[in-house]
mmCIF file of C-alpha atoms in Angstrom:
data_model
loop_
_atom_site.group_PDB
_atom_site.id
_atom_site.type_symbol
_atom_site.label_atom_id
_atom_site.label_comp_id
_atom_site.label_asym_id
_atom_site.label_seq_id
_atom_site.Cartn_x
_atom_site.Cartn_y
_atom_site.Cartn_z
ATOM 1 C CA UNK H 710 -17.675 -12.692 -13.682
ATOM 2 C CA UNK H 711 -15.054 -15.322 -12.952
ATOM 3 C CA UNK H 712 -13.046 -15.599 -9.757
ATOM 4 C CA UNK H 713 -10.012 -17.668 -8.887
ATOM 5 C CA UNK H 714 -8.265 -18.362 -5.564
ATOM 6 C CA UNK H 715 -5.044 -20.117 -4.685
ATOM 7 C CA UNK H 716 -2.732 -20.111 -1.657
ATOM 8 C CA UNK H 717 1.029 -20.073 -2.247
ATOM 9 C CA UNK H 718 3.042 -21.685 0.576
ATOM 10 C CA UNK H 719 6.600 -20.868 1.626
ATOM 11 C CA UNK H 720 9.125 -22.004 4.163
ATOM 12 C CA UNK H 721 11.985 -19.512 4.079
ATOM 13 C CA UNK H 722 14.882 -21.179 5.974
ATOM 14 C CA UNK H 723 16.187 -17.883 7.383
ATOM 15 C CA UNK H 724 14.452 -15.219 9.452
ATOM 16 C CA UNK H 725 14.314 -12.839 6.484
ATOM 17 C CA UNK H 726 14.284 -13.363 2.731
ATOM 18 C CA UNK H 727 12.679 -12.324 -0.559
ATOM 19 C CA UNK H 728 11.129 -14.844 -2.969
ATOM 20 C CA UNK H 729 10.187 -13.947 -6.551
ATOM 21 C CA UNK H 730 6.674 -15.355 -6.902
ATOM 22 C CA UNK H 731 5.902 -13.918 -10.347
ATOM 23 C CA UNK H 732 5.968 -17.346 -12.051
ATOM 24 C CA UNK H 733 3.482 -18.805 -9.558
ATOM 25 C CA UNK H 734 1.141 -15.819 -9.950
ATOM 26 C CA UNK H 735 1.362 -16.196 -13.736
ATOM 27 C CA UNK H 736 0.426 -19.870 -13.358
ATOM 28 C CA UNK H 737 -2.595 -18.850 -11.283
ATOM 29 C CA UNK H 738 -3.664 -16.387 -13.953
ATOM 30 C CA UNK H 739 -3.324 -18.983 -16.704
ATOM 31 C CA UNK H 740 -5.319 -21.500 -14.640
ATOM 32 C CA UNK H 741 -8.043 -18.915 -13.986
ATOM 33 C CA UNK H 742 -8.844 -18.353 -17.641
ATOM 34 C CA UNK H 743 -9.388 -14.676 -16.795
ATOM 35 C CA UNK H 744 -8.299 -12.241 -19.519
ATOM 36 C CA UNK H 745 -9.445 -8.869 -18.145
ATOM 37 C CA UNK H 746 -9.643 -7.961 -14.469
ATOM 38 C CA UNK H 747 -7.679 -7.458 -11.279
ATOM 39 C CA UNK H 748 -5.277 -9.773 -9.472
ATOM 40 C CA UNK H 749 -4.782 -9.342 -5.718
ATOM 41 C CA UNK H 750 -1.755 -10.960 -4.102
ATOM 42 C CA UNK H 751 -1.432 -10.536 -0.330
ATOM 43 C CA UNK H 752 0.548 -11.978 2.528
ATOM 44 C CA UNK H 753 -1.768 -13.932 4.851
ATOM 45 C CA UNK H 754 0.626 -13.393 7.765
ATOM 46 C CA UNK H 755 1.203 -10.087 9.489
ATOM 47 C CA UNK H 756 4.989 -10.472 9.628
ATOM 48 C CA UNK H 757 5.346 -10.882 5.855
ATOM 49 C CA UNK H 758 4.837 -8.725 2.798
ATOM 50 C CA UNK H 759 3.945 -8.955 -0.869
ATOM 51 C CA UNK H 760 5.517 -6.167 -2.907
ATOM 52 C CA UNK H 761 6.634 -5.275 -6.420
ATOM 53 C CA UNK H 762 10.140 -4.199 -7.285
ATOM 54 C CA UNK H 763 13.191 -5.261 -9.300
ATOM 55 C CA UNK H 764 14.732 -8.764 -9.116
ATOM 56 C CA UNK H 765 18.242 -7.475 -8.420
ATOM 57 C CA UNK H 766 20.297 -8.927 -5.531
ATOM 58 C CA UNK H 767 22.067 -5.654 -4.736
ATOM 59 C CA UNK H 768 18.731 -3.899 -4.336
ATOM 60 C CA UNK H 769 17.515 -6.684 -2.077
ATOM 61 C CA UNK H 770 20.633 -6.202 0.059
ATOM 62 C CA UNK H 771 19.791 -2.494 0.230
ATOM 63 C CA UNK H 772 16.232 -3.287 1.355
ATOM 64 C CA UNK H 773 17.571 -5.624 4.067
ATOM 65 C CA UNK H 774 20.014 -3.052 5.452
ATOM 66 C CA UNK H 775 17.521 -0.193 5.201
ATOM 67 C CA UNK H 776 14.706 -2.083 6.943
ATOM 68 C CA UNK H 777 17.081 -3.205 9.685
ATOM 69 C CA UNK H 778 17.942 0.440 10.240
ATOM 70 C CA UNK H 779 14.314 1.643 10.261
ATOM 71 C CA UNK H 780 12.972 -1.225 12.406
ATOM 72 C CA UNK H 781 15.820 -3.205 13.988
ATOM 73 C CA UNK H 782 15.511 -6.774 15.186
ATOM 74 C CA UNK H 783 15.679 -6.424 18.967
ATOM 75 C CA UNK H 784 14.394 -9.175 21.285
ATOM 76 C CA UNK H 785 14.240 -6.700 24.192
ATOM 77 C CA UNK H 786 13.041 -3.662 22.289
ATOM 78 C CA UNK H 787 9.322 -4.042 21.607
ATOM 79 C CA UNK H 788 6.230 -4.047 23.836
ATOM 80 C CA UNK H 789 4.829 -6.787 21.593
ATOM 81 C CA UNK H 790 7.412 -9.139 23.115
ATOM 82 C CA UNK H 791 5.514 -9.228 26.408
ATOM 83 C CA UNK H 792 3.352 -11.817 24.614
ATOM 84 C CA UNK H 793 6.396 -14.093 24.314
ATOM 85 C CA UNK H 794 7.147 -13.180 20.689
ATOM 86 C CA UNK H 795 10.473 -11.825 19.423
ATOM 87 C CA UNK H 796 9.206 -10.576 16.060
ATOM 88 C CA UNK H 797 8.088 -7.013 16.767
ATOM 89 C CA UNK H 798 10.500 -5.765 14.126
ATOM 90 C CA UNK H 799 8.877 -8.036 11.529
ATOM 91 C CA UNK H 800 5.468 -6.352 11.985
ATOM 92 C CA UNK H 801 7.087 -2.967 11.353
ATOM 93 C CA UNK H 802 9.222 -4.107 8.411
ATOM 94 C CA UNK H 803 6.178 -5.594 6.726
ATOM 95 C CA UNK H 804 4.322 -2.313 7.237
ATOM 96 C CA UNK H 805 7.019 -0.457 5.288
ATOM 97 C CA UNK H 806 7.042 -3.026 2.471
ATOM 98 C CA UNK H 807 3.250 -3.428 2.308
ATOM 99 C CA UNK H 808 0.795 -6.292 2.739
ATOM 100 C CA UNK H 809 -0.488 -6.582 -0.805
ATOM 101 C CA UNK H 810 -0.325 -5.671 -4.463
ATOM 102 C CA UNK H 811 -3.121 -5.319 -6.977
ATOM 103 C CA UNK H 812 -2.051 -5.978 -10.563
ATOM 104 C CA UNK H 813 -4.118 -5.288 -13.657
ATOM 105 C CA UNK H 814 -4.905 -8.267 -15.900
ATOM 106 C CA UNK H 815 -4.999 -7.363 -19.593
ATOM 107 C CA UNK H 816 -5.235 -9.792 -22.492
ATOM 108 C CA UNK H 817 -4.678 -12.720 -20.145
ATOM 109 C CA UNK H 818 -1.366 -11.345 -18.834
ATOM 110 C CA UNK H 819 -0.185 -9.524 -15.708
ATOM 111 C CA UNK H 820 -0.022 -5.952 -17.004
ATOM 112 C CA UNK H 821 3.485 -5.055 -15.840
ATOM 113 C CA UNK H 822 5.883 -2.212 -16.500
ATOM 114 C CA UNK H 823 9.405 -3.036 -17.699
ATOM 115 C CA UNK H 824 10.968 -4.361 -14.486
ATOM 116 C CA UNK H 825 8.026 -5.191 -12.260
ATOM 117 C CA UNK H 826 8.257 -8.516 -10.434
ATOM 118 C CA UNK H 827 6.176 -9.718 -7.466
ATOM 119 C CA UNK H 828 7.983 -10.756 -4.290
ATOM 120 C CA UNK H 829 7.031 -12.479 -1.090
ATOM 121 C CA UNK H 830 8.959 -10.684 1.666
ATOM 122 C CA UNK H 831 9.564 -12.814 4.741
ATOM 123 C CA UNK H 832 10.531 -11.102 8.016
ATOM 124 C CA UNK H 833 9.926 -13.946 10.481
ATOM 125 C CA UNK H 834 10.631 -17.141 8.606
ATOM 126 C CA UNK H 835 11.792 -20.651 9.430
ATOM 127 C CA UNK H 836 8.198 -21.920 9.373
ATOM 128 C CA UNK H 837 5.469 -22.556 6.822
ATOM 129 C CA UNK H 838 3.567 -19.436 5.825
ATOM 130 C CA UNK H 839 1.435 -18.413 2.878
ATOM 131 C CA UNK H 840 0.164 -15.795 0.474
ATOM 132 C CA UNK H 841 -3.191 -15.532 -1.227
ATOM 133 C CA UNK H 842 -3.837 -14.981 -4.928
ATOM 134 C CA UNK H 843 -7.361 -13.844 -5.782
ATOM 135 C CA UNK H 844 -8.252 -12.919 -9.353
ATOM 136 C CA UNK H 845 -11.560 -11.485 -10.512
ATOM 137 C CA UNK H 846 -12.619 -10.586 -14.024
ATOM 138 C CA UNK H 847 -13.740 -12.347 -17.157
ATOM 139 C CA UNK W 1321 -18.427 -6.519 -16.696
ATOM 140 C CA UNK W 1322 -16.631 -3.660 -18.433
ATOM 141 C CA UNK W 1323 -12.904 -2.992 -18.263
ATOM 142 C CA UNK W 1324 -10.845 -0.006 -19.332
ATOM 143 C CA UNK W 1325 -7.077 0.494 -19.649
ATOM 144 C CA UNK W 1326 -4.946 3.527 -20.374
ATOM 145 C CA UNK W 1327 -1.303 4.447 -19.830
ATOM 146 C CA UNK W 1328 -0.447 7.945 -18.590
ATOM 147 C CA UNK W 1329 3.004 9.164 -19.665
ATOM 148 C CA UNK W 1330 5.246 11.646 -17.854
ATOM 149 C CA UNK W 1331 8.590 13.264 -18.313
ATOM 150 C CA UNK W 1332 9.418 15.026 -15.064
ATOM 151 C CA UNK W 1333 12.348 17.377 -15.856
ATOM 152 C CA UNK W 1334 13.935 16.981 -12.410
ATOM 153 C CA UNK W 1335 15.040 13.876 -10.533
ATOM 154 C CA UNK W 1336 12.091 14.119 -8.159
ATOM 155 C CA UNK W 1337 8.631 15.634 -8.415
ATOM 156 C CA UNK W 1338 4.933 15.130 -7.738
ATOM 157 C CA UNK W 1339 2.277 15.438 -10.463
ATOM 158 C CA UNK W 1340 -1.442 15.661 -9.674
ATOM 159 C CA UNK W 1341 -2.976 13.145 -12.097
ATOM 160 C CA UNK W 1342 -6.536 13.293 -10.758
ATOM 161 C CA UNK W 1343 -7.883 15.048 -13.885
ATOM 162 C CA UNK W 1344 -6.411 12.381 -16.189
ATOM 163 C CA UNK W 1345 -7.820 9.562 -14.074
ATOM 164 C CA UNK W 1346 -11.224 11.273 -14.130
ATOM 165 C CA UNK W 1347 -10.984 11.452 -17.934
ATOM 166 C CA UNK W 1348 -10.248 7.720 -18.017
ATOM 167 C CA UNK W 1349 -13.266 7.007 -15.851
ATOM 168 C CA UNK W 1350 -15.530 9.132 -18.047
ATOM 169 C CA UNK W 1351 -14.214 7.385 -21.168
ATOM 170 C CA UNK W 1352 -14.763 3.970 -19.611
ATOM 171 C CA UNK W 1353 -18.490 4.450 -19.091
ATOM 172 C CA UNK W 1354 -18.132 2.521 -15.828
ATOM 173 C CA UNK W 1355 -20.412 3.724 -13.008
ATOM 174 C CA UNK W 1356 -19.771 1.174 -10.248
ATOM 175 C CA UNK W 1357 -16.492 -0.649 -9.679
ATOM 176 C CA UNK W 1358 -12.827 -0.247 -8.773
ATOM 177 C CA UNK W 1359 -10.120 1.906 -10.343
ATOM 178 C CA UNK W 1360 -6.483 0.804 -10.000
ATOM 179 C CA UNK W 1361 -3.762 3.372 -10.696
ATOM 180 C CA UNK W 1362 -0.175 2.134 -10.422
ATOM 181 C CA UNK W 1363 3.297 3.255 -11.352
ATOM 182 C CA UNK W 1364 4.709 0.968 -14.067
ATOM 183 C CA UNK W 1365 8.266 1.824 -12.972
ATOM 184 C CA UNK W 1366 9.881 0.666 -9.767
ATOM 185 C CA UNK W 1367 11.422 4.055 -8.977
ATOM 186 C CA UNK W 1368 8.082 5.883 -9.033
ATOM 187 C CA UNK W 1369 4.919 5.896 -6.961
ATOM 188 C CA UNK W 1370 1.210 6.547 -7.233
ATOM 189 C CA UNK W 1371 -0.279 7.807 -3.983
ATOM 190 C CA UNK W 1372 -3.176 9.808 -2.585
ATOM 191 C CA UNK W 1373 -2.758 12.875 -0.421
ATOM 192 C CA UNK W 1374 -3.407 16.612 -0.369
ATOM 193 C CA UNK W 1375 -2.457 18.978 -3.214
ATOM 194 C CA UNK W 1376 -0.605 21.398 -0.950
ATOM 195 C CA UNK W 1377 2.918 22.587 -1.850
ATOM 196 C CA UNK W 1378 4.113 22.840 1.755
ATOM 197 C CA UNK W 1379 3.129 19.218 2.352
ATOM 198 C CA UNK W 1380 4.958 18.176 -0.807
ATOM 199 C CA UNK W 1381 8.052 19.967 0.496
ATOM 200 C CA UNK W 1382 7.674 18.037 3.742
ATOM 201 C CA UNK W 1383 7.446 14.745 1.824
ATOM 202 C CA UNK W 1384 10.602 15.634 -0.141
ATOM 203 C CA UNK W 1385 12.632 16.460 2.954
ATOM 204 C CA UNK W 1386 11.300 13.493 4.916
ATOM 205 C CA UNK W 1387 11.992 10.969 2.157
ATOM 206 C CA UNK W 1388 15.489 12.391 1.655
ATOM 207 C CA UNK W 1389 16.088 11.809 5.354
ATOM 208 C CA UNK W 1390 14.704 8.246 5.373
ATOM 209 C CA UNK W 1391 16.370 7.160 2.107
ATOM 210 C CA UNK W 1392 19.007 9.695 1.017
ATOM 211 C CA UNK W 1393 20.242 10.088 -2.537
ATOM 212 C CA UNK W 1394 23.775 8.712 -2.380
ATOM 213 C CA UNK W 1395 25.608 7.570 -5.527
ATOM 214 C CA UNK W 1396 28.110 5.601 -3.410
ATOM 215 C CA UNK W 1397 25.718 4.314 -0.770
ATOM 216 C CA UNK W 1398 23.726 1.422 -2.249
ATOM 217 C CA UNK W 1399 24.642 -2.103 -3.340
ATOM 218 C CA UNK W 1400 22.215 -1.655 -6.230
ATOM 219 C CA UNK W 1401 24.724 0.774 -7.764
ATOM 220 C CA UNK W 1402 27.087 -2.091 -8.632
ATOM 221 C CA UNK W 1403 24.796 -2.511 -11.639
ATOM 222 C CA UNK W 1404 25.780 0.966 -12.841
ATOM 223 C CA UNK W 1405 22.644 2.691 -11.537
ATOM 224 C CA UNK W 1406 22.614 5.659 -9.141
ATOM 225 C CA UNK W 1407 18.936 5.401 -8.157
ATOM 226 C CA UNK W 1408 18.966 3.046 -5.156
ATOM 227 C CA UNK W 1409 17.328 5.749 -3.067
ATOM 228 C CA UNK W 1410 14.472 5.993 -5.575
ATOM 229 C CA UNK W 1411 13.535 2.323 -5.057
ATOM 230 C CA UNK W 1412 13.332 2.927 -1.309
ATOM 231 C CA UNK W 1413 11.467 6.241 -1.560
ATOM 232 C CA UNK W 1414 8.864 4.672 -3.812
ATOM 233 C CA UNK W 1415 8.444 1.837 -1.296
ATOM 234 C CA UNK W 1416 7.533 4.351 1.424
ATOM 235 C CA UNK W 1417 5.088 6.195 -0.848
ATOM 236 C CA UNK W 1418 3.554 3.058 -2.397
ATOM 237 C CA UNK W 1419 3.230 1.622 -5.911
ATOM 238 C CA UNK W 1420 -0.508 1.914 -6.364
ATOM 239 C CA UNK W 1421 -3.890 3.113 -5.223
ATOM 240 C CA UNK W 1422 -7.292 1.492 -5.598
ATOM 241 C CA UNK W 1423 -10.174 3.957 -5.678
ATOM 242 C CA UNK W 1424 -13.855 3.068 -5.484
ATOM 243 C CA UNK W 1425 -16.039 4.131 -8.402
ATOM 244 C CA UNK W 1426 -19.556 5.136 -7.361
ATOM 245 C CA UNK W 1427 -22.186 6.755 -9.562
ATOM 246 C CA UNK W 1428 -19.609 7.263 -12.315
ATOM 247 C CA UNK W 1429 -17.263 9.279 -10.062
ATOM 248 C CA UNK W 1430 -14.033 8.589 -8.156
ATOM 249 C CA UNK W 1431 -15.394 8.099 -4.647
ATOM 250 C CA UNK W 1432 -13.077 10.465 -2.771
ATOM 251 C CA UNK W 1433 -12.973 11.938 0.703
ATOM 252 C CA UNK W 1434 -12.747 15.727 1.074
ATOM 253 C CA UNK W 1435 -9.105 16.317 0.125
ATOM 254 C CA UNK W 1436 -8.063 13.168 -1.710
ATOM 255 C CA UNK W 1437 -6.080 13.722 -4.902
ATOM 256 C CA UNK W 1438 -4.039 11.166 -6.866
ATOM 257 C CA UNK W 1439 -0.357 11.897 -7.472
ATOM 258 C CA UNK W 1440 2.369 10.421 -9.592
ATOM 259 C CA UNK W 1441 5.531 10.534 -7.468
ATOM 260 C CA UNK W 1442 8.726 10.593 -9.483
ATOM 261 C CA UNK W 1443 12.012 9.702 -7.757
ATOM 262 C CA UNK W 1444 14.247 9.145 -10.786
ATOM 263 C CA UNK W 1445 12.976 11.439 -13.488
ATOM 264 C CA UNK W 1446 14.382 13.238 -16.514
ATOM 265 C CA UNK W 1447 13.074 10.498 -18.825
ATOM 266 C CA UNK W 1448 9.735 9.247 -20.126
ATOM 267 C CA UNK W 1449 7.916 6.983 -17.687
ATOM 268 C CA UNK W 1450 4.337 5.895 -17.215
ATOM 269 C CA UNK W 1451 1.482 4.856 -14.948
ATOM 270 C CA UNK W 1452 -1.347 2.459 -15.649
ATOM 271 C CA UNK W 1453 -5.056 3.101 -15.120
ATOM 272 C CA UNK W 1454 -7.233 -0.031 -15.076
ATOM 273 C CA UNK W 1455 -10.918 0.224 -14.256
ATOM 274 C CA UNK W 1456 -13.317 -2.691 -13.848
ATOM 275 C CA UNK W 1457 -17.009 -2.608 -13.109
ATOM 276 C CA UNK W 1458 -20.205 -1.892 -14.944
ATOM 277 C CA UNK R 660 -21.857 -7.983 -10.874
ATOM 278 C CA UNK R 661 -22.982 -6.633 -7.509
ATOM 279 C CA UNK R 662 -21.502 -3.632 -5.727
ATOM 280 C CA UNK R 663 -21.927 -2.360 -2.194
ATOM 281 C CA UNK R 664 -20.860 0.902 -0.542
ATOM 282 C CA UNK R 665 -20.933 2.094 3.041
ATOM 283 C CA UNK R 666 -19.150 4.813 4.998
ATOM 284 C CA UNK R 667 -17.899 4.023 8.501
ATOM 285 C CA UNK R 668 -17.711 7.063 10.790
ATOM 286 C CA UNK R 669 -15.350 7.597 13.728
ATOM 287 C CA UNK R 670 -14.638 10.202 16.340
ATOM 288 C CA UNK R 671 -11.426 9.165 18.066
ATOM 289 C CA UNK R 672 -11.237 11.305 21.257
ATOM 290 C CA UNK R 673 -7.426 11.544 21.166
ATOM 291 C CA UNK R 674 -5.087 12.788 18.460
ATOM 292 C CA UNK R 675 -3.972 9.247 17.628
ATOM 293 C CA UNK R 676 -5.594 5.840 18.009
ATOM 294 C CA UNK R 677 -6.299 2.496 16.351
ATOM 295 C CA UNK R 678 -9.816 1.080 15.989
ATOM 296 C CA UNK R 679 -10.486 -2.533 14.998
ATOM 297 C CA UNK R 680 -13.129 -2.210 12.277
ATOM 298 C CA UNK R 681 -13.226 -5.877 11.246
ATOM 299 C CA UNK R 682 -16.726 -6.438 12.677
ATOM 300 C CA UNK R 683 -18.148 -3.467 10.755
ATOM 301 C CA UNK R 684 -16.521 -4.613 7.509
ATOM 302 C CA UNK R 685 -17.943 -8.113 8.073
ATOM 303 C CA UNK R 686 -21.387 -6.545 8.545
ATOM 304 C CA UNK R 687 -20.958 -4.707 5.241
ATOM 305 C CA UNK R 688 -20.021 -7.941 3.504
ATOM 306 C CA UNK R 689 -23.036 -9.773 4.948
ATOM 307 C CA UNK R 690 -25.328 -6.919 3.894
ATOM 308 C CA UNK R 691 -23.873 -6.930 0.377
ATOM 309 C CA UNK R 692 -24.808 -10.535 -0.353
ATOM 310 C CA UNK R 693 -21.515 -10.823 -2.261
ATOM 311 C CA UNK R 694 -19.827 -14.237 -1.984
ATOM 312 C CA UNK R 695 -16.873 -13.908 -4.376
ATOM 313 C CA UNK R 696 -15.019 -10.689 -5.134
ATOM 314 C CA UNK R 697 -12.858 -7.932 -3.679
ATOM 315 C CA UNK R 698 -13.436 -5.638 -0.706
ATOM 316 C CA UNK R 699 -11.719 -2.240 -0.637
ATOM 317 C CA UNK R 700 -11.512 -0.393 2.675
ATOM 318 C CA UNK R 701 -9.861 3.036 2.592
ATOM 319 C CA UNK R 702 -9.503 6.069 4.775
ATOM 320 C CA UNK R 703 -11.350 9.022 3.212
ATOM 321 C CA UNK R 704 -9.110 11.470 5.059
ATOM 322 C CA UNK R 705 -5.446 12.062 4.276
ATOM 323 C CA UNK R 706 -4.360 12.067 7.913
ATOM 324 C CA UNK R 707 -5.753 8.598 8.626
ATOM 325 C CA UNK R 708 -5.004 5.054 7.538
ATOM 326 C CA UNK R 709 -6.659 1.699 7.016
ATOM 327 C CA UNK R 710 -4.269 -1.200 7.565
ATOM 328 C CA UNK R 711 -4.173 -4.877 8.485
ATOM 329 C CA UNK R 712 -2.195 -6.251 11.390
ATOM 330 C CA UNK R 713 -2.631 -8.009 14.727
ATOM 331 C CA UNK R 714 -5.055 -6.843 17.443
ATOM 332 C CA UNK R 715 -2.420 -6.814 20.176
ATOM 333 C CA UNK R 716 -2.043 -3.752 22.458
ATOM 334 C CA UNK R 717 1.736 -4.119 22.841
ATOM 335 C CA UNK R 718 2.151 -4.061 19.064
ATOM 336 C CA UNK R 719 -0.047 -0.980 18.844
ATOM 337 C CA UNK R 720 2.200 0.685 21.422
ATOM 338 C CA UNK R 721 5.185 -0.246 19.270
ATOM 339 C CA UNK R 722 3.523 1.301 16.194
ATOM 340 C CA UNK R 723 2.814 4.509 18.135
ATOM 341 C CA UNK R 724 6.382 4.887 19.376
ATOM 342 C CA UNK R 725 7.901 3.908 16.014
ATOM 343 C CA UNK R 726 5.745 6.327 14.012
ATOM 344 C CA UNK R 727 6.479 9.125 16.460
ATOM 345 C CA UNK R 728 10.167 8.469 15.879
ATOM 346 C CA UNK R 729 9.894 8.345 12.056
ATOM 347 C CA UNK R 730 7.554 11.342 11.738
ATOM 348 C CA UNK R 731 7.351 13.273 15.024
ATOM 349 C CA UNK R 732 4.488 15.550 15.986
ATOM 350 C CA UNK R 733 6.027 19.013 15.777
ATOM 351 C CA UNK R 734 3.859 22.145 15.464
ATOM 352 C CA UNK R 735 6.869 24.144 14.237
ATOM 353 C CA UNK R 736 8.509 21.468 12.091
ATOM 354 C CA UNK R 737 6.575 21.177 8.840
ATOM 355 C CA UNK R 738 6.129 23.476 5.840
ATOM 356 C CA UNK R 739 2.524 22.291 5.690
ATOM 357 C CA UNK R 740 1.876 24.298 8.868
ATOM 358 C CA UNK R 741 2.129 27.565 6.927
ATOM 359 C CA UNK R 742 -1.486 26.800 5.997
ATOM 360 C CA UNK R 743 -2.452 27.033 9.673
ATOM 361 C CA UNK R 744 -2.497 23.266 10.264
ATOM 362 C CA UNK R 745 -0.487 21.444 12.920
ATOM 363 C CA UNK R 746 -0.898 17.943 11.471
ATOM 364 C CA UNK R 747 2.027 17.578 9.074
ATOM 365 C CA UNK R 748 3.192 14.532 11.012
ATOM 366 C CA UNK R 749 -0.203 12.880 10.516
ATOM 367 C CA UNK R 750 0.154 13.005 6.704
ATOM 368 C CA UNK R 751 3.532 11.256 6.988
ATOM 369 C CA UNK R 752 2.404 8.692 9.567
ATOM 370 C CA UNK R 753 -0.550 7.723 7.403
ATOM 371 C CA UNK R 754 1.799 7.314 4.433
ATOM 372 C CA UNK R 755 3.828 4.728 6.376
ATOM 373 C CA UNK R 756 0.713 2.849 7.506
ATOM 374 C CA UNK R 757 -1.098 3.044 4.152
ATOM 375 C CA UNK R 758 -4.380 4.500 2.891
ATOM 376 C CA UNK R 759 -6.206 1.300 2.035
ATOM 377 C CA UNK R 760 -6.472 -2.461 2.064
ATOM 378 C CA UNK R 761 -7.980 -4.785 -0.511
ATOM 379 C CA UNK R 762 -9.262 -8.051 0.947
ATOM 380 C CA UNK R 763 -10.386 -11.083 -1.041
ATOM 381 C CA UNK R 764 -13.966 -12.236 -0.536
ATOM 382 C CA UNK R 765 -14.358 -16.021 -0.731
ATOM 383 C CA UNK R 766 -17.463 -18.017 0.126
ATOM 384 C CA UNK R 767 -19.105 -14.894 1.563
ATOM 385 C CA UNK R 768 -16.272 -14.284 4.065
ATOM 386 C CA UNK R 769 -13.278 -11.952 4.295
ATOM 387 C CA UNK R 770 -10.490 -14.298 3.193
ATOM 388 C CA UNK R 771 -8.042 -13.684 6.053
ATOM 389 C CA UNK R 772 -4.887 -15.339 7.266
ATOM 390 C CA UNK R 773 -4.667 -16.446 10.910
ATOM 391 C CA UNK R 774 -4.250 -13.076 12.656
ATOM 392 C CA UNK R 775 -5.375 -10.516 10.099
ATOM 393 C CA UNK R 776 -7.644 -7.776 11.431
ATOM 394 C CA UNK R 777 -8.552 -4.460 9.767
ATOM 395 C CA UNK R 778 -7.805 -1.236 11.636
ATOM 396 C CA UNK R 779 -8.668 2.395 11.193
ATOM 397 C CA UNK R 780 -5.540 4.337 12.154
ATOM 398 C CA UNK R 781 -6.231 7.875 13.317
ATOM 399 C CA UNK R 782 -3.375 10.395 13.397
ATOM 400 C CA UNK R 783 -5.313 13.651 13.736
ATOM 401 C CA UNK R 784 -8.440 12.815 15.662
ATOM 402 C CA UNK R 785 -10.827 14.607 17.998
ATOM 403 C CA UNK R 786 -13.277 15.169 15.138
ATOM 404 C CA UNK R 787 -15.648 13.110 12.983
ATOM 405 C CA UNK R 788 -13.920 11.329 10.126
ATOM 406 C CA UNK R 789 -14.725 8.343 7.965
ATOM 407 C CA UNK R 790 -13.632 5.330 5.965
ATOM 408 C CA UNK R 791 -15.163 3.833 2.847
ATOM 409 C CA UNK R 792 -16.073 0.189 2.288
ATOM 410 C CA UNK R 793 -16.630 -0.764 -1.361
ATOM 411 C CA UNK R 794 -17.259 -4.380 -2.305
ATOM 412 C CA UNK R 795 -17.582 -5.718 -5.837
ATOM 413 C CA UNK R 796 -18.278 -9.270 -6.941
ATOM 414 C CA UNK R 797 -21.196 -11.623 -7.133
#
């Protein structure tokens, strides 16, 4: 069995944003030499997400508006803020979007459906944060 | 290490519906000959879900009503529809329900709790779509 | 390839509660002898969750209030209750929080970001229930 690990670093200049990280994950897979297996990609921070959806700006606008409605940014609105933080909403938004994806590796490629792309979802940006890529297989 | 891959195809005749795919995943596992490992099942489309819950029609009705409340079908309500689509709600519903499940394989069986069943969740049906089963182990 | 399996049992004395299970999962990993691979932790019950977030009581209070708002406990409010159950909300709450996490194993450790901790999320407690830890790798 082979394994491969790499951290992907980001500094999203705004509080919230989505970054298509499919090319970087494909680079990891190529570097791993793994042809059959599973590829885990997860946010290493608890106010960020890794998810799969379409790379379409209108959809990303819909996600932004929808998440703001389900878990609004509100400096005075969360018990978590007693610790001095203002990012309670980001913990909830990331919960909706998910921490991680597991993608099949087949024939040396990410085994995607027609529109699947991997995104890093930032909900408390303006600082350096990272995701983990871990691939196992052979 | 052994690996196994199969696509499961669906054509749900309505816009939304849930299909219990546990028997097909069990067939995949039997065909794989894998006795210990992990089984990934994921939607290959970004308006569909694979999730685990109970096979109980009342619960499925609750999911339907709840998702419609959290992310209503609305042909005029999503920025994504500027592309000509009308399925913005389906992208959001699938996000709540999740893209994928990973199930342990133990002694050649899906290692389930008492009521766990795997479902394909369709949120933009009336056309042929598919899920992926990928099993690794030995 | 090595594999390891253990069930973790809980009896949360209240209907809802969060239990930090990171130490037990670390014990599983140590017992497995696996140094590189993937660790799946999933709820075996469909009214419970396994998720990763911060071990901060204010945040857990925020989760509780937020989930109650998105999927309220309501003995008369769910079709699922025609079966005699009163836990329809618990199925929905667990869907938001997620069934499972997959954590990378690197150098014999759970490969976590700075604040990641694994929780068992109970939404219909006051009885014995369990989670599954399955680790594969070498």
